[in-house]
mmCIF file of C-alpha atoms and ligand atoms in Angstrom:
data_model
loop_
_atom_site.group_PDB
_atom_site.id
_atom_site.type_symbol
_atom_site.label_atom_id
_atom_site.label_comp_id
_atom_site.label_asym_id
_atom_site.label_seq_id
_atom_site.Cartn_x
_atom_site.Cartn_y
_atom_site.Cartn_z
ATOM 1 C CA MET K 6 46.051 -26.220 -12.110
ATOM 2 C CA SER K 7 43.635 -24.280 -14.485
ATOM 3 C CA ILE K 8 40.610 -22.082 -13.260
ATOM 4 C CA LEU K 9 38.103 -24.017 -15.172
ATOM 5 C CA ARG K 10 39.710 -27.446 -13.315
ATOM 6 C CA LEU K 11 39.320 -25.952 -9.885
ATOM 7 C CA LEU K 12 36.120 -24.710 -10.604
ATOM 8 C CA VAL K 13 34.937 -28.354 -11.844
ATOM 9 C CA LEU K 14 36.430 -29.421 -8.541
ATOM 10 C CA SER K 15 34.723 -27.433 -6.108
ATOM 11 C CA LEU K 16 31.682 -27.872 -7.886
ATOM 12 C CA ALA K 17 32.062 -31.361 -7.608
ATOM 13 C CA ALA K 18 32.970 -31.110 -4.010
ATOM 14 C CA SER K 19 30.017 -29.296 -3.093
ATOM 15 C CA VAL K 20 27.438 -31.491 -4.995
ATOM 16 C CA LEU K 21 29.060 -34.253 -2.764
ATOM 17 C CA VAL K 22 28.491 -32.065 0.201
ATOM 18 C CA LEU K 23 25.045 -31.338 -0.319
ATOM 19 C CA ARG K 24 24.170 -34.874 -1.325
ATOM 20 C CA ARG K 25 25.562 -36.029 2.262
ATOM 21 C CA THR K 26 23.673 -33.254 3.993
ATOM 22 C CA SER K 27 20.176 -34.092 2.540
ATOM 23 C CA ALA K 28 21.048 -37.664 3.697
ATOM 24 C CA VAL K 29 21.983 -36.799 6.704
ATOM 25 C CA VAL K 30 18.836 -34.392 7.036
ATOM 26 C CA ALA K 31 16.631 -37.474 5.837
ATOM 27 C CA GLN K 32 18.082 -39.821 8.465
ATOM 28 C CA ASN K 33 18.090 -37.543 11.384
ATOM 29 C CA GLN K 34 14.117 -36.753 10.806
ATOM 30 C CA CYS K 35 13.457 -40.612 10.472
ATOM 31 C CA ALA K 36 15.246 -41.051 13.835
ATOM 32 C CA VAL K 37 13.664 -37.956 15.442
ATOM 33 C CA GLN K 38 10.068 -39.226 14.261
ATOM 34 C CA ALA K 39 11.053 -42.639 15.206
ATOM 35 C CA ASN K 40 11.771 -41.383 18.964
ATOM 36 C CA THR K 41 8.694 -38.632 18.890
ATOM 37 C CA LEU K 42 5.855 -39.521 16.824
ATOM 38 C CA LEU K 43 5.647 -43.367 16.269
ATOM 39 C CA SER K 44 4.198 -44.459 19.441
ATOM 40 C CA GLY K 45 6.910 -46.781 20.078
ATOM 41 C CA ARG K 46 6.016 -48.756 16.836
ATOM 42 C CA THR K 47 9.410 -49.544 15.328
ATOM 43 C CA TYR K 48 10.630 -50.221 11.680
ATOM 44 C CA ILE K 49 13.547 -51.570 10.028
ATOM 45 C CA ASN K 50 13.816 -48.920 7.266
ATOM 46 C CA CYS K 51 12.852 -45.179 6.883
ATOM 47 C CA THR K 52 12.982 -43.325 3.462
ATOM 48 C CA HIS K 53 12.295 -39.560 3.445
ATOM 49 C CA LEU K 54 10.173 -39.492 0.274
ATOM 50 C CA PRO K 55 11.672 -37.304 -2.968
ATOM 51 C CA TYR K 56 8.344 -34.979 -2.858
ATOM 52 C CA LEU K 57 5.543 -33.380 -0.162
ATOM 53 C CA ASP K 58 8.261 -33.733 2.687
ATOM 54 C CA ALA K 59 6.653 -37.306 3.619
ATOM 55 C CA THR K 60 8.347 -39.799 5.173
ATOM 56 C CA LEU K 61 7.982 -43.497 4.933
ATOM 57 C CA HIS K 62 8.964 -45.892 7.899
ATOM 58 C CA TYR K 63 8.405 -49.481 6.611
ATOM 59 C CA THR K 64 9.529 -52.938 7.600
ATOM 60 C CA TYR K 65 9.045 -55.802 4.862
ATOM 61 C CA ASP K 66 8.722 -59.459 6.263
ATOM 62 C CA PRO K 67 9.639 -62.125 3.274
ATOM 63 C CA ALA K 68 8.572 -64.958 5.835
ATOM 64 C CA ASN K 69 5.040 -63.996 5.126
ATOM 65 C CA SER K 70 4.880 -61.261 2.455
ATOM 66 C CA SER K 71 3.974 -58.804 4.829
ATOM 67 C CA LEU K 72 5.090 -54.879 4.626
ATOM 68 C CA SER K 73 4.168 -52.723 7.450
ATOM 69 C CA ILE K 74 4.407 -49.019 7.298
ATOM 70 C CA ALA K 75 4.087 -45.721 9.339
ATOM 71 C CA TYR K 76 3.622 -42.783 6.877
ATOM 72 C CA VAL K 77 4.274 -39.360 8.057
ATOM 73 C CA ALA K 78 3.057 -36.523 6.330
ATOM 74 C CA SER K 79 1.332 -32.869 7.024
ATOM 75 C CA PRO K 80 -2.113 -31.879 5.208
ATOM 76 C CA THR K 81 -1.657 -28.930 2.658
ATOM 77 C CA THR K 82 -3.188 -25.878 4.930
ATOM 78 C CA GLY K 83 -6.812 -26.658 5.254
ATOM 79 C CA GLY K 84 -6.341 -30.015 4.150
ATOM 80 C CA ALA K 85 -7.621 -32.929 6.182
ATOM 81 C CA TRP K 86 -6.136 -36.112 4.714
ATOM 82 C CA ILE K 87 -2.782 -37.787 3.930
ATOM 83 C CA ALA K 88 -2.924 -40.949 1.805
ATOM 84 C CA TRP K 89 -0.461 -43.847 0.850
ATOM 85 C CA ALA K 90 -1.284 -46.221 -1.467
ATOM 86 C CA ILE K 91 -0.007 -49.575 -3.655
ATOM 87 C CA ASN K 92 -1.385 -49.687 -7.133
ATOM 88 C CA PRO K 93 -1.276 -53.426 -8.259
ATOM 89 C CA THR K 94 -1.937 -52.899 -11.872
ATOM 90 C CA SER K 95 -0.443 -49.701 -12.839
ATOM 91 C CA THR K 96 1.708 -46.668 -11.978
ATOM 92 C CA GLY K 97 -0.860 -43.948 -11.586
ATOM 93 C CA MET K 98 -3.833 -42.563 -9.226
ATOM 94 C CA VAL K 99 -6.400 -45.166 -11.094
ATOM 95 C CA GLY K 100 -6.357 -48.493 -9.955
ATOM 96 C CA SER K 101 -4.647 -47.672 -6.645
ATOM 97 C CA GLN K 102 -5.362 -49.007 -3.352
ATOM 98 C CA ALA K 103 -5.123 -46.287 -0.685
ATOM 99 C CA LEU K 104 -4.860 -46.481 3.059
ATOM 100 C CA ILE K 105 -5.810 -42.666 4.042
ATOM 101 C CA ALA K 106 -5.816 -40.774 7.195
ATOM 102 C CA LEU K 107 -8.579 -38.053 7.660
ATOM 103 C CA LYS K 108 -9.980 -36.048 9.863
ATOM 104 C CA PRO K 109 -14.224 -36.431 9.338
ATOM 105 C CA THR K 110 -15.904 -32.867 8.772
ATOM 106 C CA GLY K 111 -16.526 -31.738 11.917
ATOM 107 C CA GLY K 112 -14.514 -34.229 13.796
ATOM 108 C CA SER K 113 -11.712 -33.925 15.823
ATOM 109 C CA ALA K 114 -9.918 -37.300 15.709
ATOM 110 C CA VAL K 115 -8.105 -38.593 12.819
ATOM 111 C CA VAL K 116 -9.380 -41.960 11.558
ATOM 112 C CA ALA K 117 -7.723 -44.479 9.031
ATOM 113 C CA LYS K 118 -9.665 -45.863 6.074
ATOM 114 C CA THR K 119 -8.969 -47.701 2.917
ATOM 115 C CA PHE K 120 -10.414 -46.785 -0.370
ATOM 116 C CA ASN K 121 -10.406 -48.219 -3.398
ATOM 117 C CA VAL K 122 -9.367 -45.609 -6.203
ATOM 118 C CA SER K 123 -10.814 -46.551 -9.498
ATOM 119 C CA SER K 124 -10.904 -43.604 -11.426
ATOM 120 C CA TYR K 125 -10.245 -40.035 -10.859
ATOM 121 C CA SER K 126 -13.651 -39.388 -9.712
ATOM 122 C CA SER K 127 -14.526 -42.893 -7.995
ATOM 123 C CA ILE K 128 -12.584 -43.023 -4.440
ATOM 124 C CA MET K 129 -14.556 -45.506 -2.660
ATOM 125 C CA ALA K 130 -14.117 -46.468 0.882
ATOM 126 C CA SER K 131 -14.063 -50.118 0.570
ATOM 127 C CA PRO K 132 -11.650 -53.331 1.282
ATOM 128 C CA LEU K 133 -9.089 -53.391 -0.813
ATOM 129 C CA SER K 134 -7.801 -55.883 -3.118
ATOM 130 C CA PHE K 135 -4.905 -57.171 -0.649
ATOM 131 C CA GLU K 136 -5.301 -58.094 3.222
ATOM 132 C CA VAL K 137 -4.744 -54.901 5.229
ATOM 133 C CA TRP K 138 -4.185 -55.178 9.159
ATOM 134 C CA ASP K 139 -3.247 -52.894 11.877
ATOM 135 C CA LEU K 140 -4.626 -50.079 10.258
ATOM 136 C CA ALA K 141 -4.707 -46.444 12.723
ATOM 137 C CA ALA K 142 -4.336 -43.175 12.622
ATOM 138 C CA ASP K 143 -2.835 -40.337 14.590
ATOM 139 C CA GLU K 144 -2.153 -36.739 14.584
ATOM 140 C CA VAL K 145 0.529 -34.773 16.339
ATOM 141 C CA ASN K 146 0.927 -31.035 16.222
ATOM 142 C CA GLY K 147 -0.380 -31.218 12.615
ATOM 143 C CA THR K 148 1.430 -33.963 11.291
ATOM 144 C CA MET K 149 -0.402 -36.996 10.464
ATOM 145 C CA LEU K 150 0.311 -40.444 11.123
ATOM 146 C CA LEU K 151 -0.800 -43.563 9.005
ATOM 147 C CA PHE K 152 -0.149 -46.662 10.127
ATOM 148 C CA GLY K 153 -0.760 -50.464 8.668
ATOM 149 C CA SER K 154 0.228 -53.592 7.535
ATOM 150 C CA VAL K 155 -0.521 -54.975 4.066
ATOM 151 C CA LYS K 156 0.130 -58.338 2.263
ATOM 152 C CA VAL K 157 2.099 -58.297 -1.004
ATOM 153 C CA PRO K 158 2.127 -61.048 -3.335
ATOM 154 C CA GLY K 159 5.030 -63.604 -2.528
ATOM 155 C CA SER K 160 7.274 -62.749 -5.758
ATOM 156 C CA ALA K 161 7.382 -58.795 -5.508
ATOM 157 C CA THR K 162 10.810 -57.424 -4.850
ATOM 158 C CA SER K 163 9.371 -53.714 -5.194
ATOM 159 C CA LEU K 164 6.011 -52.208 -4.980
ATOM 160 C CA ASN K 165 5.206 -49.083 -7.125
ATOM 161 C CA GLN K 166 3.795 -46.333 -4.260
ATOM 162 C CA VAL K 167 1.908 -43.042 -4.565
ATOM 163 C CA TRP K 168 2.070 -40.772 -1.277
ATOM 164 C CA GLN K 169 -0.061 -37.788 -1.137
ATOM 165 C CA VAL K 170 -1.636 -34.765 1.187
ATOM 166 C CA GLY K 171 -4.758 -33.662 0.599
ATOM 167 C CA GLY K 172 -6.875 -31.478 0.391
ATOM 168 C CA ALA K 173 -10.223 -30.809 2.143
ATOM 169 C CA VAL K 174 -12.706 -33.538 3.327
ATOM 170 C CA ASP K 175 -16.558 -34.034 2.991
ATOM 171 C CA GLY K 176 -17.779 -36.101 5.624
ATOM 172 C CA SER K 177 -15.092 -39.202 5.485
ATOM 173 C CA GLN K 178 -14.676 -38.751 1.920
ATOM 174 C CA PRO K 179 -11.472 -36.958 0.808
ATOM 175 C CA LEU K 180 -11.781 -34.319 -1.736
ATOM 176 C CA ILE K 181 -9.374 -33.283 -4.418
ATOM 177 C CA HIS K 182 -5.587 -32.524 -3.548
ATOM 178 C CA PRO K 183 -3.607 -29.643 -4.687
ATOM 179 C CA LEU K 184 -2.208 -29.771 -7.938
ATOM 180 C CA SER K 185 1.046 -28.605 -7.719
ATOM 181 C CA ASN K 186 4.257 -30.452 -8.927
ATOM 182 C CA GLY K 187 5.012 -32.277 -5.922
ATOM 183 C CA ASN K 188 1.246 -33.319 -5.480
ATOM 184 C CA ARG K 189 1.598 -34.725 -9.294
ATOM 185 C CA GLN K 190 5.142 -36.380 -8.971
ATOM 186 C CA SER K 191 4.596 -38.185 -5.589
ATOM 187 C CA MET K 192 4.899 -41.792 -6.727
ATOM 188 C CA GLY K 193 7.741 -44.212 -7.298
ATOM 189 C CA LYS K 194 9.058 -47.555 -6.561
ATOM 190 C CA LEU K 195 9.642 -48.883 -3.088
ATOM 191 C CA GLU K 196 12.206 -51.672 -2.793
ATOM 192 C CA LEU K 197 11.103 -54.573 -0.821
ATOM 193 C CA ALA K 198 14.276 -57.146 -1.254
ATOM 194 C CA ALA K 199 16.519 -54.831 0.525
ATOM 195 C CA SER K 200 13.975 -54.126 3.528
ATOM 196 C CA ALA K 201 14.081 -57.767 5.037
ATOM 197 C CA ALA K 202 13.637 -58.263 8.706
ATOM 198 C CA PRO K 203 16.411 -59.938 10.188
ATOM 199 C CA GLY K 204 15.685 -63.468 9.812
ATOM 200 C CA PRO K 205 17.252 -66.503 10.884
ATOM 201 C CA SER K 206 18.842 -67.720 7.794
ATOM 202 C CA PRO K 207 20.219 -64.986 5.781
ATOM 203 C CA ALA K 208 22.030 -66.767 3.322
ATOM 204 C CA SER K 209 18.159 -67.593 1.817
ATOM 205 C CA GLY K 210 17.374 -64.180 2.040
ATOM 206 C CA THR K 211 15.737 -62.118 -0.501
ATOM 207 C CA ILE K 212 16.875 -61.687 -4.190
ATOM 208 C CA ALA K 213 18.482 -58.500 -5.105
ATOM 209 C CA MET K 214 16.592 -56.735 -7.757
ATOM 210 C CA PRO K 215 18.170 -56.508 -11.043
ATOM 211 C CA PRO K 216 19.795 -53.593 -12.238
ATOM 212 C CA GLU K 217 16.877 -50.563 -12.665
ATOM 213 C CA ALA K 218 15.816 -50.099 -16.044
ATOM 214 C CA PRO K 219 15.163 -46.534 -16.758
ATOM 215 C CA ALA K 220 11.948 -45.321 -15.580
ATOM 216 C CA PRO K 221 8.875 -45.701 -17.960
ATOM 217 C CA ALA K 222 7.086 -42.859 -19.135
ATOM 218 C CA LYS K 223 4.510 -41.965 -16.558
ATOM 219 C CA ASN K 224 1.810 -44.700 -16.945
ATOM 220 C CA GLY K 225 4.164 -47.364 -18.051
ATOM 221 C CA GLU K 226 3.970 -50.619 -16.134
ATOM 222 C CA ARG K 227 6.926 -51.556 -13.898
ATOM 223 C CA ARG K 228 8.114 -54.905 -13.463
ATOM 224 C CA MET K 229 8.243 -56.806 -10.396
ATOM 225 C CA GLY K 230 8.719 -60.475 -9.221
ATOM 226 C CA GLY K 231 10.525 -63.192 -10.706
ATOM 227 C CA ARG K 232 13.047 -62.247 -13.599
ATOM 228 C CA GLY K 233 12.252 -63.897 -16.998
ATOM 229 C CA ARG K 234 9.105 -65.202 -15.820
ATOM 230 C CA GLY K 235 7.457 -61.956 -17.108
ATOM 231 C CA VAL K 236 5.352 -61.045 -14.038
ATOM 232 C CA TRP K 237 3.996 -57.346 -14.822
ATOM 233 C CA LEU K 238 2.237 -56.605 -11.967
ATOM 234 C CA GLY K 239 3.099 -52.989 -11.491
ATOM 235 C CA MET K 240 2.253 -51.965 -8.197
ATOM 236 C CA ALA K 241 1.980 -48.540 -8.726
ATOM 237 C CA GLY K 242 0.703 -46.111 -5.921
ATOM 238 C CA ALA K 243 -1.603 -43.763 -6.986
ATOM 239 C CA VAL K 244 -3.303 -40.584 -5.548
ATOM 240 C CA VAL K 245 -1.794 -38.324 -7.556
ATOM 241 C CA LEU K 246 -2.846 -36.145 -10.845
ATOM 242 C CA GLY K 247 -6.457 -35.860 -9.494
ATOM 243 C CA SER K 248 -8.353 -34.002 -11.675
ATOM 244 C CA LEU K 249 -11.528 -34.303 -9.725
ATOM 245 C CA ALA K 250 -10.838 -36.141 -6.601
ATOM 246 C CA PHE K 251 -7.705 -36.842 -5.092
HETATM 247 C C1 NAG U 306 3.538 -61.645 9.346
HETATM 248 O O1 NAG U 306 4.421 -61.439 10.088
HETATM 249 C C2 NAG U 306 4.445 -60.545 11.231
HETATM 250 C C3 NAG U 306 5.576 -60.546 12.041
HETATM 251 O O2 NAG U 306 5.980 -61.790 12.610
HETATM 252 C C4 NAG U 306 3.387 -60.428 12.081
HETATM 253 O O3 NAG U 306 3.307 -59.406 12.816
HETATM 254 C C5 NAG U 306 2.102 -60.620 10.884
HETATM 255 O O4 NAG U 306 0.930 -60.487 12.028
HETATM 256 C C6 NAG U 306 2.157 -61.606 9.755
HETATM 257 N N1 NAG U 306 1.039 -61.222 9.093
HETATM 258 C C7 NAG U 306 0.271 -62.364 8.452
HETATM 259 C C8 NAG U 306 -0.706 -61.877 7.633
HETATM 260 O O5 NAG U 306 0.171 -63.565 8.897
HETATM 261 C C1 NAG U 307 -12.586 -51.330 -6.843
HETATM 262 O O1 NAG U 307 -13.595 -50.614 -8.086
HETATM 263 C C2 NAG U 307 -13.453 -51.298 -8.865
HETATM 264 C C3 NAG U 307 -14.564 -50.421 -10.305
HETATM 265 O O2 NAG U 307 -15.833 -50.406 -9.784
HETATM 266 C C4 NAG U 307 -13.928 -52.827 -9.212
HETATM 267 O O3 NAG U 307 -14.101 -53.245 -10.588
HETATM 268 C C5 NAG U 307 -12.938 -53.288 -8.338
HETATM 269 O O4 NAG U 307 -13.434 -54.731 -8.101
HETATM 270 C C6 NAG U 307 -12.584 -52.536 -6.944
HETATM 271 N N1 NAG U 307 -11.700 -53.483 -6.223
HETATM 272 C C7 NAG U 307 -11.942 -53.602 -4.877
HETATM 273 C C8 NAG U 307 -10.777 -54.505 -4.199
HETATM 274 O O5 NAG U 307 -13.139 -53.753 -4.157
HETATM 275 C C1 NAG U 308 3.896 -30.229 19.895
HETATM 276 O O1 NAG U 308 4.273 -28.531 19.816
HETATM 277 C C2 NAG U 308 4.700 -28.155 20.931
HETATM 278 C C3 NAG U 308 4.869 -26.799 20.813
HETATM 279 O O2 NAG U 308 5.539 -26.480 20.137
HETATM 280 C C4 NAG U 308 5.792 -28.799 21.624
HETATM 281 O O3 NAG U 308 6.204 -28.240 22.899
HETATM 282 C C5 NAG U 308 5.837 -30.192 21.633
HETATM 283 O O4 NAG U 308 7.109 -30.831 22.005
HETATM 284 C C6 NAG U 308 5.331 -30.651 20.112
HETATM 285 N N1 NAG U 308 5.206 -32.356 20.373
HETATM 286 C C7 NAG U 308 5.799 -33.022 19.615
HETATM 287 C C8 NAG U 308 5.527 -34.358 20.006
HETATM 288 O O5 NAG U 308 6.659 -33.120 18.570
HETATM 289 C C1 NAG U 309 16.684 -51.492 5.420
HETATM 290 O O1 NAG U 309 17.566 -51.608 6.230
HETATM 291 C C2 NAG U 309 18.384 -52.712 6.536
HETATM 292 C C3 NAG U 309 19.213 -52.922 7.782
HETATM 293 O O2 NAG U 309 19.593 -51.908 7.902
HETATM 294 C C4 NAG U 309 19.301 -52.536 5.245
HETATM 295 O O3 NAG U 309 20.343 -53.754 4.960
HETATM 296 C C5 NAG U 309 18.849 -52.461 4.084
HETATM 297 O O4 NAG U 309 19.589 -52.140 2.891
HETATM 298 C C6 NAG U 309 17.929 -51.277 3.999
HETATM 299 N N1 NAG U 309 16.868 -51.454 2.948
HETATM 300 C C7 NAG U 309 16.585 -50.133 1.866
HETATM 301 C C8 NAG U 309 15.848 -50.166 0.700
HETATM 302 O O5 NAG U 309 17.077 -49.099 2.637
#
């Protein structure tokens, strides 16, 4: 066996080991959080998000198109908020509908609020464009927890999500988040179809996503819903790229 071949093989082996290791670490983190942080709330799925050391526990219930989540992250040093958002119309911060856990200035308890992020400079406390219930927030040892349930369009098989860690607050208003790479890249797709709560008739379960097309450029819209029906409702989370606010 040539040296080159050996090198290639061992490289491939280490990549496999690394992948396995990070998957195991993520799984452990999900399990540890579920046992220690979630106050008995349970979720079917959990993903360690690729940026900001944040984790999303979630359950999608196709029976009533509801998604319940627990978003777990630590605010940046000196920061006082964390956010998880869906953008029903695009993939960036602008237009996103955000659930935010924040510690108001001078307060000690974390509160949960919803914000309409209509531009980089307009982050308004507001009801969202979809139904939200069971909104709650908590903090354990510097880690913040954001809980909530949202109604998603019945045809959705995935959502564009955005997540963030702040940043200071002014009163109950989140201020700009850091602009590191992680804070700018923390958006992506959340698959719903594969997260169905166990139902009575698995045979009539949700439709799997068609193979993923390459991700469009940053602000491209993403498709969801019935294929061939041209439902372009990119639900992109968006609490990123804030030049003024988030
Ligand atoms: C959807 O179903 C879940 C689980 O049964 C329930 O907790 C939730 O309240 C329902 N939501 C709506 C909007 O009916
Ligand atoms: C969010 O703010 C924009 C701009 O003010 C407004 O057009 C939109 O209706 C608001 N959405 C909600 C859900 O309040
Ligand atoms: C919080 O931190 C303290 C001190 O490190 C530790 O004893 C405790 O177990 C932690 N609590 C949780 C829920 O992780
Ligand atoms: C969610 O969990 C279920 C049950 O373990 C699993 O079948 C499904 O593939 C998971 N979905 C995702 C997106 O990981």
